[in-house]
mmCIF file of C-alpha atoms in Angstrom:
data_model
loop_
_atom_site.group_PDB
_atom_site.id
_atom_site.type_symbol
_atom_site.label_atom_id
_atom_site.label_comp_id
_atom_site.label_asym_id
_atom_site.label_seq_id
_atom_site.Cartn_x
_atom_site.Cartn_y
_atom_site.Cartn_z
ATOM 1 C CA MET L 98 22.394 1.813 22.435
ATOM 2 C CA THR L 99 20.019 -0.991 21.388
ATOM 3 C CA LEU L 100 17.161 0.595 23.307
ATOM 4 C CA GLN L 101 17.843 3.905 21.572
ATOM 5 C CA ALA L 102 17.736 2.186 18.178
ATOM 6 C CA VAL L 103 14.446 0.467 19.074
ATOM 7 C CA LEU L 104 12.772 3.669 20.254
ATOM 8 C CA LEU L 105 14.084 5.736 17.356
ATOM 9 C CA GLY L 106 13.130 3.092 14.800
ATOM 10 C CA LEU L 107 9.584 2.792 16.121
ATOM 11 C CA GLY L 108 9.251 6.556 16.352
ATOM 12 C CA ALA L 109 10.489 7.098 12.815
ATOM 13 C CA GLY L 110 8.348 4.264 11.464
ATOM 14 C CA LEU L 111 5.131 5.558 13.007
ATOM 15 C CA ALA L 112 5.782 9.303 12.772
ATOM 16 C CA PRO L 113 3.248 11.107 10.548
ATOM 17 C CA GLY L 114 4.905 12.297 7.379
ATOM 18 C CA PRO L 115 4.799 12.191 3.560
ATOM 19 C CA LEU L 116 6.305 8.692 3.360
ATOM 20 C CA LEU L 117 3.821 7.201 5.831
ATOM 21 C CA ALA L 118 0.914 8.788 3.954
ATOM 22 C CA LEU L 119 2.319 7.479 0.671
ATOM 23 C CA VAL L 120 2.532 3.946 2.096
ATOM 24 C CA MET L 121 -1.209 4.122 2.752
ATOM 25 C CA THR L 122 -2.128 5.647 -0.616
ATOM 26 C CA GLU L 123 -0.064 3.145 -2.593
ATOM 27 C CA SER L 124 -1.475 0.246 -0.551
ATOM 28 C CA LEU L 125 -4.973 1.336 -1.546
ATOM 29 C CA ARG L 126 -4.079 1.887 -5.198
ATOM 30 C CA GLY L 127 -1.863 -1.113 -5.871
ATOM 31 C CA GLY L 128 -2.353 -3.455 -2.939
ATOM 32 C CA ALA L 129 0.022 -4.536 -0.215
ATOM 33 C CA SER L 130 2.957 -5.090 -2.594
ATOM 34 C CA ALA L 131 2.861 -1.439 -3.721
ATOM 35 C CA GLY L 132 2.733 -0.183 -0.145
ATOM 36 C CA ILE L 133 5.572 -2.492 0.875
ATOM 37 C CA ARG L 134 7.737 -1.161 -1.952
ATOM 38 C CA VAL L 135 7.243 2.358 -0.643
ATOM 39 C CA ALA L 136 8.059 1.150 2.876
ATOM 40 C CA LEU L 137 11.365 -0.237 1.571
ATOM 41 C CA ALA L 138 12.405 3.103 0.044
ATOM 42 C CA PRO L 139 14.523 4.225 3.055
ATOM 43 C CA LEU L 140 16.738 1.167 2.624
ATOM 44 C CA LEU L 141 17.727 2.479 -0.825
ATOM 45 C CA THR L 142 17.743 6.238 -0.288
ATOM 46 C CA ASP L 143 19.204 6.575 3.199
ATOM 47 C CA THR L 144 22.681 5.278 2.329
ATOM 48 C CA PRO L 145 23.994 8.672 1.107
ATOM 49 C CA ILE L 146 22.119 10.407 3.919
ATOM 50 C CA VAL L 147 23.734 8.247 6.606
ATOM 51 C CA ALA L 148 27.165 8.459 4.974
ATOM 52 C CA LEU L 149 27.108 12.250 4.733
ATOM 53 C CA SER L 150 25.647 12.714 8.188
ATOM 54 C CA TRP L 151 28.544 10.793 9.710
ATOM 55 C CA GLY L 152 30.909 13.543 8.633
ATOM 56 C CA LEU L 153 28.539 16.498 8.943
ATOM 57 C CA ALA L 154 26.969 15.636 12.306
ATOM 58 C CA GLY L 155 26.880 18.681 14.525
ATOM 59 C CA SER L 156 28.489 20.965 11.941
ATOM 60 C CA LEU L 157 25.543 21.816 9.682
ATOM 61 C CA ASP L 158 23.180 24.686 10.367
ATOM 62 C CA PRO L 159 19.527 23.504 10.312
ATOM 63 C CA GLN L 160 18.805 26.700 8.361
ATOM 64 C CA SER L 161 21.212 25.632 5.591
ATOM 65 C CA PRO L 162 20.022 26.746 2.116
ATOM 66 C CA TRP L 163 20.432 23.244 0.688
ATOM 67 C CA LEU L 164 17.908 21.929 3.224
ATOM 68 C CA ALA L 165 15.556 24.676 2.048
ATOM 69 C CA VAL L 166 15.978 23.512 -1.552
ATOM 70 C CA LEU L 167 15.226 19.943 -0.458
ATOM 71 C CA SER L 168 12.062 21.096 1.301
ATOM 72 C CA LEU L 169 10.796 23.097 -1.668
ATOM 73 C CA THR L 170 11.556 20.323 -4.177
ATOM 74 C CA GLY L 171 9.948 17.771 -1.889
ATOM 75 C CA ALA L 172 6.882 19.989 -1.593
ATOM 76 C CA LEU L 173 6.435 19.933 -5.379
ATOM 77 C CA VAL L 174 6.774 16.143 -5.532
ATOM 78 C CA VAL L 175 4.307 15.562 -2.688
ATOM 79 C CA ALA L 176 1.875 18.112 -4.162
ATOM 80 C CA HIS L 177 1.935 16.195 -7.451
ATOM 81 C CA LEU L 178 1.208 12.943 -5.604
ATOM 82 C CA ALA L 179 -1.626 14.646 -3.679
ATOM 83 C CA ARG L 180 -3.215 15.792 -6.947
ATOM 84 C CA ALA L 181 -3.008 12.282 -8.398
ATOM 85 C CA GLN L 182 -4.502 10.803 -5.236
ATOM 86 C CA TRP L 183 -7.395 13.295 -5.231
ATOM 87 C CA ARG L 184 -8.269 12.302 -8.815
ATOM 88 C CA ALA L 185 -8.125 8.557 -8.131
ATOM 89 C CA VAL L 186 -11.478 6.925 -8.857
ATOM 90 C CA LEU L 187 -11.030 3.166 -8.993
ATOM 91 C CA PRO L 188 -8.219 0.864 -7.896
ATOM 92 C CA GLU L 189 -5.679 0.508 -10.701
ATOM 93 C CA PRO L 190 -5.234 -2.819 -12.495
ATOM 94 C CA ALA L 191 -2.821 -5.183 -10.764
ATOM 95 C CA GLY L 192 0.757 -4.176 -11.501
ATOM 96 C CA THR L 193 0.015 -0.648 -12.766
ATOM 97 C CA ALA L 194 0.514 1.144 -9.481
ATOM 98 C CA VAL L 195 3.021 -1.371 -8.168
ATOM 99 C CA ASN L 196 5.578 -0.698 -10.905
ATOM 100 C CA GLY L 197 6.116 2.946 -9.973
ATOM 101 C CA ALA L 198 5.533 2.701 -6.232
ATOM 102 C CA LEU L 199 9.179 2.233 -5.251
ATOM 103 C CA GLY L 200 10.301 5.181 -7.361
ATOM 104 C CA ARG L 201 7.671 7.432 -5.831
ATOM 105 C CA GLY L 202 8.664 6.330 -2.340
ATOM 106 C CA MET L 203 12.347 6.953 -3.056
ATOM 107 C CA ALA L 204 11.646 10.421 -4.440
ATOM 108 C CA VAL L 205 9.558 11.422 -1.426
ATOM 109 C CA ASN L 206 12.077 10.091 1.093
ATOM 110 C CA LEU L 207 15.178 11.503 -0.615
ATOM 111 C CA LEU L 208 13.674 14.959 -1.162
ATOM 112 C CA SER L 209 12.250 15.264 2.330
ATOM 113 C CA PRO L 210 14.479 17.199 4.758
ATOM 114 C CA TYR L 211 13.366 15.101 7.724
ATOM 115 C CA PRO L 212 15.643 12.059 7.191
ATOM 116 C CA TRP L 213 18.552 14.421 6.571
ATOM 117 C CA LEU L 214 17.877 16.411 9.734
ATOM 118 C CA PHE L 215 17.426 13.248 11.796
ATOM 119 C CA TRP L 216 20.724 11.703 10.716
ATOM 120 C CA ILE L 217 22.724 14.929 10.856
ATOM 121 C CA THR L 218 21.506 16.061 14.270
ATOM 122 C CA LEU L 219 20.741 12.799 16.099
ATOM 123 C CA GLY L 220 21.284 9.574 14.187
ATOM 124 C CA GLY L 221 24.746 10.463 12.916
ATOM 125 C CA PRO L 222 26.241 11.289 16.320
ATOM 126 C CA LEU L 223 24.691 8.136 17.841
ATOM 127 C CA LEU L 224 26.046 6.005 15.021
ATOM 128 C CA ALA L 225 29.496 7.569 15.361
ATOM 129 C CA ALA L 226 29.469 6.930 19.117
ATOM 130 C CA ALA L 227 28.496 3.299 18.517
ATOM 131 C CA ALA L 228 31.268 2.905 15.929
ATOM 132 C CA ASP L 229 33.814 4.296 18.384
ATOM 133 C CA ARG L 230 32.867 1.548 20.811
ATOM 134 C CA SER L 231 32.644 -1.250 18.252
ATOM 135 C CA PRO L 232 31.949 -1.586 14.511
ATOM 136 C CA ARG L 233 29.580 -4.438 15.361
ATOM 137 C CA LEU L 234 27.626 -2.156 17.680
ATOM 138 C CA ALA L 235 27.254 0.418 14.908
ATOM 139 C CA LEU L 236 26.022 -2.285 12.523
ATOM 140 C CA TRP L 237 23.581 -3.569 15.151
ATOM 141 C CA PHE L 238 22.297 -0.024 15.684
ATOM 142 C CA LEU L 239 21.579 0.357 11.953
ATOM 143 C CA LEU L 240 19.975 -3.094 11.625
ATOM 144 C CA THR L 241 17.713 -2.537 14.628
ATOM 145 C CA PHE L 242 16.723 0.967 13.565
ATOM 146 C CA TYR L 243 15.855 0.073 9.963
ATOM 147 C CA THR L 244 14.155 -3.198 10.846
ATOM 148 C CA LEU L 245 11.695 -1.283 13.013
ATOM 149 C CA LEU L 246 11.408 1.755 10.727
ATOM 150 C CA VAL L 247 10.629 -0.352 7.656
ATOM 151 C CA GLY L 248 8.809 -3.080 9.570
ATOM 152 C CA THR L 249 6.189 -0.742 11.022
ATOM 153 C CA LYS L 250 5.470 0.677 7.578
ATOM 154 C CA VAL L 251 5.211 -2.812 6.064
ATOM 155 C CA VAL L 252 2.656 -3.769 8.724
ATOM 156 C CA LEU L 253 0.711 -0.586 7.966
ATOM 157 C CA ALA L 254 0.778 -1.401 4.239
ATOM 158 C CA LEU L 255 -0.642 -4.874 4.907
ATOM 159 C CA LEU L 256 -3.368 -3.527 7.181
ATOM 160 C CA THR L 257 -4.318 -0.749 4.758
ATOM 161 C CA ALA L 258 -4.501 -3.110 1.775
ATOM 162 C CA HIS L 259 -6.602 -5.605 3.741
ATOM 163 C CA TRP L 260 -8.960 -2.917 4.997
ATOM 164 C CA GLY L 261 -9.183 -1.265 1.580
ATOM 165 C CA ARG L 262 -10.448 -4.421 -0.141
ATOM 166 C CA GLY L 263 -13.798 -4.018 1.611
ATOM 167 C CA LEU L 264 -14.404 -0.476 0.369
ATOM 168 C CA THR L 265 -17.167 0.331 -2.082
ATOM 169 C CA ASP L 266 -16.393 2.587 -5.060
ATOM 170 C CA GLY L 267 -17.761 5.577 -3.164
ATOM 171 C CA GLY L 268 -15.842 4.692 -0.033
ATOM 172 C CA TYR L 269 -12.672 4.219 -2.065
ATOM 173 C CA ARG L 270 -13.016 7.684 -3.603
ATOM 174 C CA LEU L 271 -13.657 9.208 -0.183
ATOM 175 C CA VAL L 272 -10.582 7.592 1.390
ATOM 176 C CA CYS L 273 -8.413 8.520 -1.611
ATOM 177 C CA ARG L 274 -9.478 12.147 -1.396
ATOM 178 C CA ALA L 275 -8.885 12.214 2.354
ATOM 179 C CA LEU L 276 -5.374 10.859 1.822
ATOM 180 C CA GLY L 277 -4.914 13.362 -1.001
ATOM 181 C CA ILE L 278 -5.714 16.157 1.446
ATOM 182 C CA VAL L 279 -3.211 14.711 3.942
ATOM 183 C CA LEU L 280 -0.511 14.662 1.268
ATOM 184 C CA ALA L 281 -1.413 18.218 0.252
ATOM 185 C CA LEU L 282 -1.032 19.364 3.858
ATOM 186 C CA PHE L 283 2.413 17.768 4.014
ATOM 187 C CA ALA L 284 3.292 19.520 0.748
ATOM 188 C CA VAL L 285 2.296 22.850 2.297
ATOM 189 C CA GLN L 286 4.335 22.048 5.399
ATOM 190 C CA LEU L 287 7.405 21.161 3.335
ATOM 191 C CA GLY L 288 6.987 24.317 1.277
ATOM 192 C CA TRP L 289 6.674 26.456 4.378
ATOM 193 C CA ASP L 290 9.745 24.814 5.904
ATOM 194 C CA GLY L 291 11.698 25.620 2.769
ATOM 195 C CA VAL L 292 10.602 29.245 2.688
ATOM 196 C CA ALA L 293 11.273 29.640 6.419
ATOM 197 C CA ARG L 294 14.808 28.262 6.042
ATOM 198 C CA LEU L 295 15.545 30.586 3.139
ATOM 199 C CA MET L 296 14.247 33.597 5.074
ATOM 200 C CA GLY L 297 15.958 32.540 8.291
ATOM 201 C CA LEU L 298 12.719 32.382 10.263
#
């Protein structure tokens, strides 16, 4: 069970997705503290996801309309962030980007269908199995999983902020636009997922 938590936590922490891209963009805009705040978002938003998945594990259709609504709403949020990132010109004054970073991270994570699908189809059943064996084992599973999920993103935030300090203005704009394109691609993917779920594709 511990090995499963380690592998799943590392996989989730390093998996390409809107939250990982946002960690990098916020680290460039507001420094390491902004990126770390985004990395901490799952600790605040996953509580209802984990709680609901415990009861819904194995009983929810992946084509459920409410997952489609999540995908489409998430697509709009990520598209807005992509537009803002594309227009970024210079690093924001200290504190400006940091103040809203956690909220942006929470919105992206909560409105993405991926954490919901993970906990409903895989994480929830594993957590329930651990709880059947021992409440302490279930708690250890959660602690291990989230330590690695958040920890990998924190490390990435630190590396991105450190690397970003050496960028020239032109290099900064180039990286920001590249990350804006990445976020836009994730927005398209989320939108397509939502449409596909609604149409039953």
